Short mmCIF file of C-alpha atoms and ligand atoms in Angstrom, two decimals:
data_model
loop_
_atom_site.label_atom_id
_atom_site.label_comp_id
_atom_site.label_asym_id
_atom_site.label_seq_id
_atom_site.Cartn_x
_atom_site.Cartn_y
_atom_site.Cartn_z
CA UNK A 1 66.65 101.07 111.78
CA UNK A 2 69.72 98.56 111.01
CA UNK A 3 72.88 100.80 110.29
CA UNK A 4 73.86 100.32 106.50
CA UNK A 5 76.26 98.10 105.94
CA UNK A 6 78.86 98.82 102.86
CA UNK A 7 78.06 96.36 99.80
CA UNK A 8 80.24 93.21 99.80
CA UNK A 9 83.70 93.64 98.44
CA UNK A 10 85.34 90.70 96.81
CA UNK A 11 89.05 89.82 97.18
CA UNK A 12 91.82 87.62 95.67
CA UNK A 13 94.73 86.37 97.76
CA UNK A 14 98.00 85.67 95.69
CA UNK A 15 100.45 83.66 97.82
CA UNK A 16 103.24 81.15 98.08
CA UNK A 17 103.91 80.47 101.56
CA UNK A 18 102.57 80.30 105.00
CA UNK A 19 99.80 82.12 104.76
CA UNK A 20 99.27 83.85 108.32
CA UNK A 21 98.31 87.13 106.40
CA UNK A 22 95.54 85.36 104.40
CA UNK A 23 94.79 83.62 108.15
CA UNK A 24 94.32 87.54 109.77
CA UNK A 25 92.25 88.54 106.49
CA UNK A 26 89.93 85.34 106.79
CA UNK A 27 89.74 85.59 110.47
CA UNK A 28 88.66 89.84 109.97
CA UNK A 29 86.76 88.83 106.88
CA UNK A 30 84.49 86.31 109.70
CA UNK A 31 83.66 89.77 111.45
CA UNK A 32 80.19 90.33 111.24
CA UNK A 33 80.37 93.66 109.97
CA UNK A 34 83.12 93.17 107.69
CA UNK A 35 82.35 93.85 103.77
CA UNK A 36 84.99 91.86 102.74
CA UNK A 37 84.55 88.46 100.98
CA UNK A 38 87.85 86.57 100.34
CA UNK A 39 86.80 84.80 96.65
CA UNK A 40 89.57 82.67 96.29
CA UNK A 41 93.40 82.27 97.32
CA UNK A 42 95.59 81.60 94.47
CA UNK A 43 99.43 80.30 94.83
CA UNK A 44 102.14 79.06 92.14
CA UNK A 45 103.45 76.65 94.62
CA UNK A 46 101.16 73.53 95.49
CA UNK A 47 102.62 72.99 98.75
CA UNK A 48 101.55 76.54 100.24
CA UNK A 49 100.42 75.90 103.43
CA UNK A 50 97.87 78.85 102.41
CA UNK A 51 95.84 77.27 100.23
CA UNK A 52 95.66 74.44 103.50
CA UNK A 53 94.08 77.66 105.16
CA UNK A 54 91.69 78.58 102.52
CA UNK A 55 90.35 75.30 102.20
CA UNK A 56 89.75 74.95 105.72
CA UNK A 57 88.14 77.98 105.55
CA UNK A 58 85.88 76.84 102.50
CA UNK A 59 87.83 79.17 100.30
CA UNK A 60 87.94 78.65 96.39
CA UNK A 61 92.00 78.01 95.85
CA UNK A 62 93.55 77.75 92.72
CA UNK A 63 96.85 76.60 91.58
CA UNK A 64 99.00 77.97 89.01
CA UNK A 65 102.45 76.73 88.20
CA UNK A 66 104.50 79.71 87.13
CA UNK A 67 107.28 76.72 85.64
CA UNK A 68 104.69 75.64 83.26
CA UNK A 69 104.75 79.04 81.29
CA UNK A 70 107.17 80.22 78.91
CA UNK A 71 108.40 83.40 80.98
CA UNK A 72 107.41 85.63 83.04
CA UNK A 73 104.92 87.44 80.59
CA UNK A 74 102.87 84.34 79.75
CA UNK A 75 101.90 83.56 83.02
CA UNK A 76 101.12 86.79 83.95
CA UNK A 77 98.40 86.85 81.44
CA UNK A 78 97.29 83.10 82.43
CA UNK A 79 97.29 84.56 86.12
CA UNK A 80 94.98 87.61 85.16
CA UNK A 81 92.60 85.38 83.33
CA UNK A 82 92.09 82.79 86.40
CA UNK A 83 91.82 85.93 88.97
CA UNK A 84 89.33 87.76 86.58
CA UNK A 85 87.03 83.98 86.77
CA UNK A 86 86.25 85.91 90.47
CA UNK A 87 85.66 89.43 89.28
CA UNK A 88 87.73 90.38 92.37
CA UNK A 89 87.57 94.47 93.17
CA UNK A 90 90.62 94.03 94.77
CA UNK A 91 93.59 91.44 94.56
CA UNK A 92 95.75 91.03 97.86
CA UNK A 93 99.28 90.23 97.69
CA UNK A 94 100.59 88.32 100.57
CA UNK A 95 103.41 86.56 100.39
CA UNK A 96 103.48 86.35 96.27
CA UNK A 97 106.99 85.29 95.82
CA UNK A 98 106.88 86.53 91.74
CA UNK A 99 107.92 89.88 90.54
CA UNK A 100 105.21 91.31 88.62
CA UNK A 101 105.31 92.41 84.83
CA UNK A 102 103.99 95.74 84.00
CA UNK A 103 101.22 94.40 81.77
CA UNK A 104 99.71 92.51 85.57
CA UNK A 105 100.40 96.30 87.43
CA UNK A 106 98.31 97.70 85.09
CA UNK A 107 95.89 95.63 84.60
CA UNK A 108 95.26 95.84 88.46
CA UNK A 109 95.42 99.56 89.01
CA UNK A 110 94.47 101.16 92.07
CA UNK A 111 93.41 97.69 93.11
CA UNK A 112 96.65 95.88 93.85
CA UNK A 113 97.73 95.75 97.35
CA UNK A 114 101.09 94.66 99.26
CA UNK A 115 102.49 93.89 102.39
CA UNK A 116 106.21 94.70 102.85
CA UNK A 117 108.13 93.56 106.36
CA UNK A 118 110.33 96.98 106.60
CA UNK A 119 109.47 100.64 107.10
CA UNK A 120 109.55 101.04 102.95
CA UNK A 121 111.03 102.94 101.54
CA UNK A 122 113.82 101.19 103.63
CA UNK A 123 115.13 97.42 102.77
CA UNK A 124 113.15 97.22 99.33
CA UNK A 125 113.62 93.10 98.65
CA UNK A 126 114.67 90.50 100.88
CA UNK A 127 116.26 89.80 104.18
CA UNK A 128 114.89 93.11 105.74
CA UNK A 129 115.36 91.87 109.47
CA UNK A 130 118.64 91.02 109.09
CA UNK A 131 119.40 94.68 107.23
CA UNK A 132 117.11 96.88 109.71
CA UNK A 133 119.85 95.56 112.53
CA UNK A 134 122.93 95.41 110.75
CA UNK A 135 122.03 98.86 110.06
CA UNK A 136 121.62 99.55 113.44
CA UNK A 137 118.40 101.11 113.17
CA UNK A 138 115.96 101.82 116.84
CA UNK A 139 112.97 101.32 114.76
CA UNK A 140 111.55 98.86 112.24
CA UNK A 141 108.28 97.61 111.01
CA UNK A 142 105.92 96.89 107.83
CA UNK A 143 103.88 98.72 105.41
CA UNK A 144 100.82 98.13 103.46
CA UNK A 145 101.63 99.85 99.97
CA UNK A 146 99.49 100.22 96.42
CA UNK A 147 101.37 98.05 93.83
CA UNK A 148 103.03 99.96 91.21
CA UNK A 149 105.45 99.30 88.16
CA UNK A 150 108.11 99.73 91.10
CA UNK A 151 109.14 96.74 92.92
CA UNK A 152 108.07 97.53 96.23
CA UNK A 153 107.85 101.09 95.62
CA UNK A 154 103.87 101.87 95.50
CA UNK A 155 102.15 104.45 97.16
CA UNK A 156 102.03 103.68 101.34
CA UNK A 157 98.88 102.75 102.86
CA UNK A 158 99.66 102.64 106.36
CA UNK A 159 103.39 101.77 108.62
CA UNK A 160 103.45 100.13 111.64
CA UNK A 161 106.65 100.80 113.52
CA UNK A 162 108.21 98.81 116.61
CA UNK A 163 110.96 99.66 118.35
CA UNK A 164 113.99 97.49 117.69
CA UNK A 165 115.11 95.58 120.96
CA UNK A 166 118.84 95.07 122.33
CA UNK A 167 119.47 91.32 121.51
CA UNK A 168 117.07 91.18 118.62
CA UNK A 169 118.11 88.58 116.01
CA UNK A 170 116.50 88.44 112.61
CA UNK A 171 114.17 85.97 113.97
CA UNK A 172 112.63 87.64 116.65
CA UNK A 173 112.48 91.13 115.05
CA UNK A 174 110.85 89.24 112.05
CA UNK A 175 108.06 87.75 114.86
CA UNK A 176 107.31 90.93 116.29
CA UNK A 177 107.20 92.96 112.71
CA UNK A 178 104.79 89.60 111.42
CA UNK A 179 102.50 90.51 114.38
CA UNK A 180 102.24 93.71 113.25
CA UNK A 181 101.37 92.73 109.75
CA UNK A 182 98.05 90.83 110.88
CA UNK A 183 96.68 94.18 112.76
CA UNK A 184 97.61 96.35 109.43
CA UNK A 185 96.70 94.12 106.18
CA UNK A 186 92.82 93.56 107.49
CA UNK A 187 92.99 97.45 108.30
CA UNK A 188 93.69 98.48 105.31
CA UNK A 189 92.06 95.98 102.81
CA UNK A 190 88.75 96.58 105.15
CA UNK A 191 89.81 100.61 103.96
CA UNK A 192 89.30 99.67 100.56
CA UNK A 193 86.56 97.00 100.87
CA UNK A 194 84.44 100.24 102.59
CA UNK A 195 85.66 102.53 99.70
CA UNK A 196 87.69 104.63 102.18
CA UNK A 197 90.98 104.04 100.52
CA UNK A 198 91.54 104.91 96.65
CA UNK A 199 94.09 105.53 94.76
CA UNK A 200 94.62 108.81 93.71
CA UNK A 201 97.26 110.59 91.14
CA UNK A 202 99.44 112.34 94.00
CA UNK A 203 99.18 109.12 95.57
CA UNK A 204 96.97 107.07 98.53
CA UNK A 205 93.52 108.90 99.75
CA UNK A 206 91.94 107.50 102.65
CA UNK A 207 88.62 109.55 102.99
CA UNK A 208 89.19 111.83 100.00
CA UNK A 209 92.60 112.99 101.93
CA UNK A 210 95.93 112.59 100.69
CA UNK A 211 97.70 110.00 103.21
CA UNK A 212 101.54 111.10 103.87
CA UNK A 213 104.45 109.33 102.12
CA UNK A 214 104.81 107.29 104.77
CA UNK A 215 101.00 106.42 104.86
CA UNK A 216 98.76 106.39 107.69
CA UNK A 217 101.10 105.78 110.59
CA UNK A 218 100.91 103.22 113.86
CA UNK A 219 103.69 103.34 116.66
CA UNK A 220 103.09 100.52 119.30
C1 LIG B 1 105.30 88.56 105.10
O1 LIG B 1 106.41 88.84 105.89
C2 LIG B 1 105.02 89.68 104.14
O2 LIG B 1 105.39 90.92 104.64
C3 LIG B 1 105.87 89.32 102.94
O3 LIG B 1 105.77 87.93 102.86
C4 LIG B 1 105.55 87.39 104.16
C5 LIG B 1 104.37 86.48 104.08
O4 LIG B 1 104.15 85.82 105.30
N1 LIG B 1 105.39 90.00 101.76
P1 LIG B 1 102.88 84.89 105.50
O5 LIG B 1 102.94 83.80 104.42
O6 LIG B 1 101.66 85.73 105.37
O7 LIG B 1 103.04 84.29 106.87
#
């Protein structure tokens, strides 16, 4: 008898940029066993080289021009409405260059997922590289976090950590760390997609188990 496979999990992918999260998501996503169907890719830039990859992929992409709205609120809403057209169970964050107004958090709830390049809750924001080794940390990384009202302050998912190298610039510690990323964001939106990872009041459950505060945890 075939093995029972989990039921198909829809996802929407907010970006701006590059896209080579959404490329290790479509790529797991291709897995034969994988529940998880990427709906559509949404950006408020036209020129995201994302939506390139969606479409290549035969990926529903939408545009939506955050300068066209009056405020931040407005096209939050406008942004909800097009990413409810896929009934998504889970919306993907990766690379979303917007801060997000409380009314979006909510809407999204235990559904909302991020990708941070630091070892939150260290360098919340930009330029984390660059901090991590003016800092003078040994070890750096990226975490997979539940979006709350808290700008990158959610509940952790899972950390990858890397050891910071001697004549590491921001550059190359940023390649390394973006390596990481692509083994990490599949993981844990496959978690969800198989109903392994929930959101719970005291914070991120994979399995019915309370994960640590720093999330599930991967040293390479
Ligand atoms: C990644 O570094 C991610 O951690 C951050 O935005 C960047 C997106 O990179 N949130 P890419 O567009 O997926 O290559």
């Amino acid at each position: 008898m075939q093995e029972r496979k989990s039921p198909t999990c829809d996802v929407v992918v907010l970006l701006s940029g590059t896209g080579s999260n959404l490329q290790a998501l479509i790529d797991s996503a291709r897995t034969d066993d994988s529940p998880v169907r990427i709906a559509a890719v949404i950006s408020n830039r036209a020129d995201a080289y994302g939506l390139q990859r969606a479409q290549d992929a035969g990926i529903a992409t939408r545009f939506l021009d955050h300068k066209a709205f009056e405020g931040r609120e407005a096209f939050d809403h406008a942004l909800i409405e097009l990413i409810d057209t896929f009934a998504p169970k889970l919306v993907v964050l990766a690379g979303f260059m917007r801060i997000l107004s409380a009314d979006f958090v909510r809407h999204y709830q235990g559904r909302l997922l991020n990708i941070h390049p630091s070892l939150l809750p260290k360098y919340k924001g930009l330029h984390t590289h660059q901090r991590a080794l003016e800092a003078g940390d040994t070890e750096h990384g990226c975490s997979v976090h539940f979006v709350t009202e808290e700008l990158d302050g959610g509940p952790l998912v899972v950390q990858a950590v890397i050891p910071v190298e001697l004549h590491d610039s921001p550059q190359s510690l940023a390649q390394r760390v973006h390596v990481q990323e692509h083994q990490i964001y599949p993981l844990a939106v496959r978690w969800f997609a198989e109903g392994r990872l929930t959101l719970g009041d005291q914070g991120a459950l994979l399995d019915g188990q309370l994960l640590a505060a720093s999330g599930h945890l991967i040293r390479t």
